[in-house]
Amino acid sequence: DVIARIPGSDLHGQWVIRGNHHDAWVNGASDPLSGASPELEEARSFGELLKQGWRPRRTIIYCFWDGEEPALLGSTEWVEAHADELKQHAVAYFNSDGNGRGYLHVEGSHSLEHFTNGVAKDIEDPETKMSVWKREQLVDISKATTPEARTELRTRPDLRIGALGSGSDYTAFIDHVGVPSID
């Protein structure tokens, strides 16, 4: 595992954790590199901001996990070793395993649903120039099978996010120590 910490300025006791694994079953172009590359670019960008004097309000912990493919080894052992600290300080865990081209797909703790929708409304889809939220809403409406489902999608202020199951590094965070998580 590779762990890096950016101390928060005034809410340093609140931890936002960002993770992705770096091991792969085979060549890994989709899983994990499509998720690892953006995480590394985020970390590099934060490094540039830190050089300019910027500080996040909350502490950000970047995690690059080993052993995800055989059994979620790196993240699970780290969570077990830091369980008491995580219960006290962790605000949320943001995981990426693999990212694909296309539409927004988020699963996570429903306490983070409104937050996720707010972020999605702020990000412009590079292909359509509409928000990624609006594009996902339109895709969901086109796939809806009943008039009631389409009406709900058109009138609901937030898109629903799917519930997390298991199978990636968020598992220990949400299931072992109860940290709200997004994948």
PDB file of C-alpha atoms in Angstrom:
ATOM      1  CA  ASP A   1       0.000   0.000   0.000  1.00  0.00           C
ATOM      2  CA  VAL A   2       1.030   3.568  -0.625  1.00  0.00           C
ATOM      3  CA  ILE A   3      -0.586   6.118   1.696  1.00  0.00           C
ATOM      4  CA  ALA A   4      -0.228   9.899   1.453  1.00  0.00           C
ATOM      5  CA  ARG A   5      -1.788  12.504   3.711  1.00  0.00           C
ATOM      6  CA  ILE A   6      -2.578  16.164   3.061  1.00  0.00           C
ATOM      7  CA  PRO A   7      -3.302  17.790   6.440  1.00  0.00           C
ATOM      8  CA  GLY A   8      -6.461  19.855   6.635  1.00  0.00           C
ATOM      9  CA  SER A   9      -6.361  23.514   7.620  1.00  0.00           C
ATOM     10  CA  ASP A  10      -9.197  23.985  10.097  1.00  0.00           C
ATOM     11  CA  LEU A  11     -11.046  20.646  10.050  1.00  0.00           C
ATOM     12  CA  HIS A  12      -7.896  18.499  10.162  1.00  0.00           C
ATOM     13  CA  GLY A  13      -9.601  15.951  12.427  1.00  0.00           C
ATOM     14  CA  GLN A  14     -12.045  15.078   9.631  1.00  0.00           C
ATOM     15  CA  TRP A  15     -10.604  12.691   7.058  1.00  0.00           C
ATOM     16  CA  VAL A  16     -11.727  12.337   3.450  1.00  0.00           C
ATOM     17  CA  ILE A  17     -10.160   9.166   2.071  1.00  0.00           C
ATOM     18  CA  ARG A  18      -9.594   8.493  -1.624  1.00  0.00           C
ATOM     19  CA  GLY A  19      -8.482   5.105  -2.858  1.00  0.00           C
ATOM     20  CA  ASN A  20      -7.863   2.809  -5.782  1.00  0.00           C
ATOM     21  CA  HIS A  21      -5.910  -0.409  -6.108  1.00  0.00           C
ATOM     22  CA  HIS A  22      -2.836  -0.891  -8.289  1.00  0.00           C
ATOM     23  CA  ASP A  23      -2.744  -4.663  -8.769  1.00  0.00           C
ATOM     24  CA  ALA A  24      -4.482  -6.377 -11.685  1.00  0.00           C
ATOM     25  CA  TRP A  25      -5.432  -9.913 -12.705  1.00  0.00           C
ATOM     26  CA  VAL A  26      -3.934  -9.489 -16.155  1.00  0.00           C
ATOM     27  CA  ASN A  27      -2.795  -6.341 -17.981  1.00  0.00           C
ATOM     28  CA  GLY A  28      -5.069  -4.019 -15.995  1.00  0.00           C
ATOM     29  CA  ALA A  29      -5.923  -1.416 -18.648  1.00  0.00           C
ATOM     30  CA  SER A  30      -9.519  -1.211 -17.439  1.00  0.00           C
ATOM     31  CA  ASP A  31      -9.264  -2.466 -13.871  1.00  0.00           C
ATOM     32  CA  PRO A  32      -7.422  -0.815 -12.108  1.00  0.00           C
ATOM     33  CA  LEU A  33      -5.583   1.618 -14.392  1.00  0.00           C
ATOM     34  CA  SER A  34      -8.664   3.487 -15.606  1.00  0.00           C
ATOM     35  CA  GLY A  35      -9.366   4.284 -11.942  1.00  0.00           C
ATOM     36  CA  ALA A  36      -5.755   4.615 -10.781  1.00  0.00           C
ATOM     37  CA  SER A  37      -4.696   7.129 -13.439  1.00  0.00           C
ATOM     38  CA  PRO A  38      -7.291   9.758 -12.425  1.00  0.00           C
ATOM     39  CA  GLU A  39      -6.416   9.252  -8.752  1.00  0.00           C
ATOM     40  CA  LEU A  40      -2.731   9.857  -9.457  1.00  0.00           C
ATOM     41  CA  GLU A  41      -3.605  12.953 -11.509  1.00  0.00           C
ATOM     42  CA  GLU A  42      -5.750  14.264  -8.634  1.00  0.00           C
ATOM     43  CA  ALA A  43      -2.844  13.764  -6.235  1.00  0.00           C
ATOM     44  CA  ARG A  44      -0.438  15.499  -8.630  1.00  0.00           C
ATOM     45  CA  SER A  45      -2.862  18.424  -9.011  1.00  0.00           C
ATOM     46  CA  PHE A  46      -3.232  18.762  -5.252  1.00  0.00           C
ATOM     47  CA  GLY A  47       0.559  18.779  -5.006  1.00  0.00           C
ATOM     48  CA  GLU A  48       0.686  21.732  -7.404  1.00  0.00           C
ATOM     49  CA  LEU A  49      -1.966  23.561  -5.374  1.00  0.00           C
ATOM     50  CA  LEU A  50      -0.055  22.893  -2.143  1.00  0.00           C
ATOM     51  CA  LYS A  51       3.044  24.492  -3.676  1.00  0.00           C
ATOM     52  CA  GLN A  52       0.924  27.622  -4.260  1.00  0.00           C
ATOM     53  CA  GLY A  53      -0.177  27.766  -0.613  1.00  0.00           C
ATOM     54  CA  TRP A  54      -3.585  26.099  -0.918  1.00  0.00           C
ATOM     55  CA  ARG A  55      -4.724  23.807   1.905  1.00  0.00           C
ATOM     56  CA  PRO A  56      -7.861  21.652   2.057  1.00  0.00           C
ATOM     57  CA  ARG A  57     -10.190  22.299   4.981  1.00  0.00           C
ATOM     58  CA  ARG A  58     -10.330  18.582   5.842  1.00  0.00           C
ATOM     59  CA  THR A  59      -7.447  16.139   5.824  1.00  0.00           C
ATOM     60  CA  ILE A  60      -7.271  14.182   2.567  1.00  0.00           C
ATOM     61  CA  ILE A  61      -5.756  10.716   2.655  1.00  0.00           C
ATOM     62  CA  TYR A  62      -4.750   9.160  -0.666  1.00  0.00           C
ATOM     63  CA  CYS A  63      -4.487   5.362  -0.710  1.00  0.00           C
ATOM     64  CA  PHE A  64      -3.070   3.199  -3.463  1.00  0.00           C
ATOM     65  CA  TRP A  65      -3.984  -0.344  -2.425  1.00  0.00           C
ATOM     66  CA  ASP A  66      -2.182  -3.586  -3.116  1.00  0.00           C
ATOM     67  CA  GLY A  67      -3.833  -6.997  -3.199  1.00  0.00           C
ATOM     68  CA  GLU A  68      -7.353  -5.958  -4.181  1.00  0.00           C
ATOM     69  CA  GLU A  69      -7.736  -8.611  -6.834  1.00  0.00           C
ATOM     70  CA  PRO A  70      -7.027 -11.704  -4.752  1.00  0.00           C
ATOM     71  CA  ALA A  71      -9.019 -10.691  -1.648  1.00  0.00           C
ATOM     72  CA  LEU A  72      -9.198  -6.935  -0.908  1.00  0.00           C
ATOM     73  CA  LEU A  73      -6.034  -7.477   1.144  1.00  0.00           C
ATOM     74  CA  GLY A  74      -4.409  -4.037   1.303  1.00  0.00           C
ATOM     75  CA  SER A  75      -7.480  -1.973   2.111  1.00  0.00           C
ATOM     76  CA  THR A  76      -8.940  -4.510   4.536  1.00  0.00           C
ATOM     77  CA  GLU A  77      -5.723  -4.834   6.532  1.00  0.00           C
ATOM     78  CA  TRP A  78      -5.276  -1.047   6.599  1.00  0.00           C
ATOM     79  CA  VAL A  79      -8.854  -0.522   7.808  1.00  0.00           C
ATOM     80  CA  GLU A  80      -8.403  -3.203  10.472  1.00  0.00           C
ATOM     81  CA  ALA A  81      -5.142  -1.589  11.651  1.00  0.00           C
ATOM     82  CA  HIS A  82      -6.719   1.899  11.783  1.00  0.00           C
ATOM     83  CA  ALA A  83     -10.293   1.011  12.748  1.00  0.00           C
ATOM     84  CA  ASP A  84     -10.446   3.128  15.910  1.00  0.00           C
ATOM     85  CA  GLU A  85      -8.997   6.181  14.139  1.00  0.00           C
ATOM     86  CA  LEU A  86     -11.351   5.726  11.188  1.00  0.00           C
ATOM     87  CA  LYS A  87     -14.401   5.497  13.451  1.00  0.00           C
ATOM     88  CA  GLN A  88     -13.350   8.753  15.068  1.00  0.00           C
ATOM     89  CA  HIS A  89     -12.131  10.763  12.059  1.00  0.00           C
ATOM     90  CA  ALA A  90     -13.313   9.397   8.686  1.00  0.00           C
ATOM     91  CA  VAL A  91     -16.009  11.463   6.996  1.00  0.00           C
ATOM     92  CA  ALA A  92     -16.187   9.529   3.723  1.00  0.00           C
ATOM     93  CA  TYR A  93     -14.293   7.088   1.514  1.00  0.00           C
ATOM     94  CA  PHE A  94     -14.232   7.628  -2.268  1.00  0.00           C
ATOM     95  CA  ASN A  95     -13.205   4.592  -4.305  1.00  0.00           C
ATOM     96  CA  SER A  96     -12.596   4.060  -7.955  1.00  0.00           C
ATOM     97  CA  ASP A  97     -11.850   0.636  -9.324  1.00  0.00           C
ATOM     98  CA  GLY A  98     -12.317   1.125 -13.006  1.00  0.00           C
ATOM     99  CA  ASN A  99     -13.744   4.029 -14.953  1.00  0.00           C
ATOM    100  CA  GLY A 100     -15.391   3.679 -18.313  1.00  0.00           C
ATOM    101  CA  ARG A 101     -16.368   6.054 -21.045  1.00  0.00           C
ATOM    102  CA  GLY A 102     -19.998   6.924 -21.180  1.00  0.00           C
ATOM    103  CA  TYR A 103     -22.407   7.920 -18.489  1.00  0.00           C
ATOM    104  CA  LEU A 104     -22.075   8.629 -14.811  1.00  0.00           C
ATOM    105  CA  HIS A 105     -22.503   5.503 -12.707  1.00  0.00           C
ATOM    106  CA  VAL A 106     -22.302   5.883  -8.937  1.00  0.00           C
ATOM    107  CA  GLU A 107     -23.044   3.479  -6.141  1.00  0.00           C
ATOM    108  CA  GLY A 108     -22.678   4.349  -2.516  1.00  0.00           C
ATOM    109  CA  SER A 109     -24.014   5.213   0.877  1.00  0.00           C
ATOM    110  CA  HIS A 110     -27.322   6.980   0.483  1.00  0.00           C
ATOM    111  CA  SER A 111     -26.248   9.615   3.007  1.00  0.00           C
ATOM    112  CA  LEU A 112     -23.923  10.830   0.194  1.00  0.00           C
ATOM    113  CA  GLU A 113     -26.597  10.785  -2.538  1.00  0.00           C
ATOM    114  CA  HIS A 114     -27.378  14.521  -2.412  1.00  0.00           C
ATOM    115  CA  PHE A 115     -23.663  15.379  -2.325  1.00  0.00           C
ATOM    116  CA  THR A 116     -22.996  13.154  -5.341  1.00  0.00           C
ATOM    117  CA  ASN A 117     -25.838  14.773  -7.267  1.00  0.00           C
ATOM    118  CA  GLY A 118     -24.493  18.239  -6.480  1.00  0.00           C
ATOM    119  CA  VAL A 119     -21.069  17.344  -7.843  1.00  0.00           C
ATOM    120  CA  ALA A 120     -22.597  15.733 -10.951  1.00  0.00           C
ATOM    121  CA  LYS A 121     -24.581  18.913 -11.629  1.00  0.00           C
ATOM    122  CA  ASP A 122     -21.353  20.952 -11.543  1.00  0.00           C
ATOM    123  CA  ILE A 123     -19.397  18.818 -14.038  1.00  0.00           C
ATOM    124  CA  GLU A 124     -19.845  19.423 -17.756  1.00  0.00           C
ATOM    125  CA  ASP A 125     -20.011  16.406 -20.023  1.00  0.00           C
ATOM    126  CA  PRO A 126     -17.334  17.080 -22.669  1.00  0.00           C
ATOM    127  CA  GLU A 127     -19.341  15.500 -25.476  1.00  0.00           C
ATOM    128  CA  THR A 128     -22.758  17.110 -24.967  1.00  0.00           C
ATOM    129  CA  LYS A 129     -21.768  20.253 -22.988  1.00  0.00           C
ATOM    130  CA  MET A 130     -24.622  19.563 -20.544  1.00  0.00           C
ATOM    131  CA  SER A 131     -23.979  18.495 -16.964  1.00  0.00           C
ATOM    132  CA  VAL A 132     -23.131  14.842 -16.407  1.00  0.00           C
ATOM    133  CA  TRP A 133     -26.159  14.834 -14.081  1.00  0.00           C
ATOM    134  CA  LYS A 134     -28.507  15.951 -16.873  1.00  0.00           C
ATOM    135  CA  ARG A 135     -27.032  13.436 -19.307  1.00  0.00           C
ATOM    136  CA  GLU A 136     -27.514  10.600 -16.816  1.00  0.00           C
ATOM    137  CA  GLN A 137     -31.076  11.762 -16.113  1.00  0.00           C
ATOM    138  CA  LEU A 138     -31.893  11.646 -19.835  1.00  0.00           C
ATOM    139  CA  VAL A 139     -30.339   8.193 -20.198  1.00  0.00           C
ATOM    140  CA  ASP A 140     -32.332   6.942 -17.200  1.00  0.00           C
ATOM    141  CA  ILE A 141     -35.563   8.391 -18.629  1.00  0.00           C
ATOM    142  CA  SER A 142     -34.911   6.682 -21.968  1.00  0.00           C
ATOM    143  CA  LYS A 143     -34.434   3.332 -20.202  1.00  0.00           C
ATOM    144  CA  ALA A 144     -37.433   3.654 -17.864  1.00  0.00           C
ATOM    145  CA  THR A 145     -40.055   0.985 -18.486  1.00  0.00           C
ATOM    146  CA  THR A 146     -43.148   2.670 -17.027  1.00  0.00           C
ATOM    147  CA  PRO A 147     -44.722   6.137 -17.307  1.00  0.00           C
ATOM    148  CA  GLU A 148     -44.526   6.445 -13.500  1.00  0.00           C
ATOM    149  CA  ALA A 149     -40.788   5.803 -13.520  1.00  0.00           C
ATOM    150  CA  ARG A 150     -40.269   8.418 -16.250  1.00  0.00           C
ATOM    151  CA  THR A 151     -42.348  10.962 -14.314  1.00  0.00           C
ATOM    152  CA  GLU A 152     -40.331  10.352 -11.163  1.00  0.00           C
ATOM    153  CA  LEU A 153     -37.062  10.774 -13.050  1.00  0.00           C
ATOM    154  CA  ARG A 154     -38.271  14.047 -14.569  1.00  0.00           C
ATOM    155  CA  THR A 155     -39.490  15.528 -11.267  1.00  0.00           C
ATOM    156  CA  ARG A 156     -37.112  14.107  -8.649  1.00  0.00           C
ATOM    157  CA  PRO A 157     -34.466  16.700  -7.650  1.00  0.00           C
ATOM    158  CA  ASP A 158     -31.760  14.047  -7.219  1.00  0.00           C
ATOM    159  CA  LEU A 159     -30.888  10.934  -9.170  1.00  0.00           C
ATOM    160  CA  ARG A 160     -30.804   7.771  -7.118  1.00  0.00           C
ATOM    161  CA  ILE A 161     -27.474   6.090  -6.572  1.00  0.00           C
ATOM    162  CA  GLY A 162     -27.187   2.334  -6.340  1.00  0.00           C
ATOM    163  CA  ALA A 163     -26.392   0.555  -3.105  1.00  0.00           C
ATOM    164  CA  LEU A 164     -22.883  -0.800  -2.615  1.00  0.00           C
ATOM    165  CA  GLY A 165     -22.388  -4.531  -2.503  1.00  0.00           C
ATOM    166  CA  SER A 166     -18.887  -5.885  -2.176  1.00  0.00           C
ATOM    167  CA  GLY A 167     -15.942  -6.583  -4.406  1.00  0.00           C
ATOM    168  CA  SER A 168     -13.772  -3.496  -4.203  1.00  0.00           C
ATOM    169  CA  ASP A 169     -11.747  -1.569  -1.651  1.00  0.00           C
ATOM    170  CA  TYR A 170     -14.736   0.300  -0.195  1.00  0.00           C
ATOM    171  CA  THR A 171     -15.917  -2.974   1.402  1.00  0.00           C
ATOM    172  CA  ALA A 172     -13.901  -2.749   4.622  1.00  0.00           C
ATOM    173  CA  PHE A 173     -14.671   0.958   5.045  1.00  0.00           C
ATOM    174  CA  ILE A 174     -18.441   0.576   4.841  1.00  0.00           C
ATOM    175  CA  ASP A 175     -18.876  -2.947   6.244  1.00  0.00           C
ATOM    176  CA  HIS A 176     -16.209  -3.068   8.981  1.00  0.00           C
ATOM    177  CA  VAL A 177     -16.185   0.493  10.360  1.00  0.00           C
ATOM    178  CA  GLY A 178     -19.309   2.138   8.903  1.00  0.00           C
ATOM    179  CA  VAL A 179     -17.613   4.907   6.908  1.00  0.00           C
ATOM    180  CA  PRO A 180     -19.970   6.331   4.265  1.00  0.00           C
ATOM    181  CA  SER A 181     -18.539   5.325   0.893  1.00  0.00           C
ATOM    182  CA  ILE A 182     -18.888   5.988  -2.822  1.00  0.00           C
ATOM    183  CA  ASP A 183     -17.698   3.889  -5.755  1.00  0.00           C
TER     184      ASP A 183
END
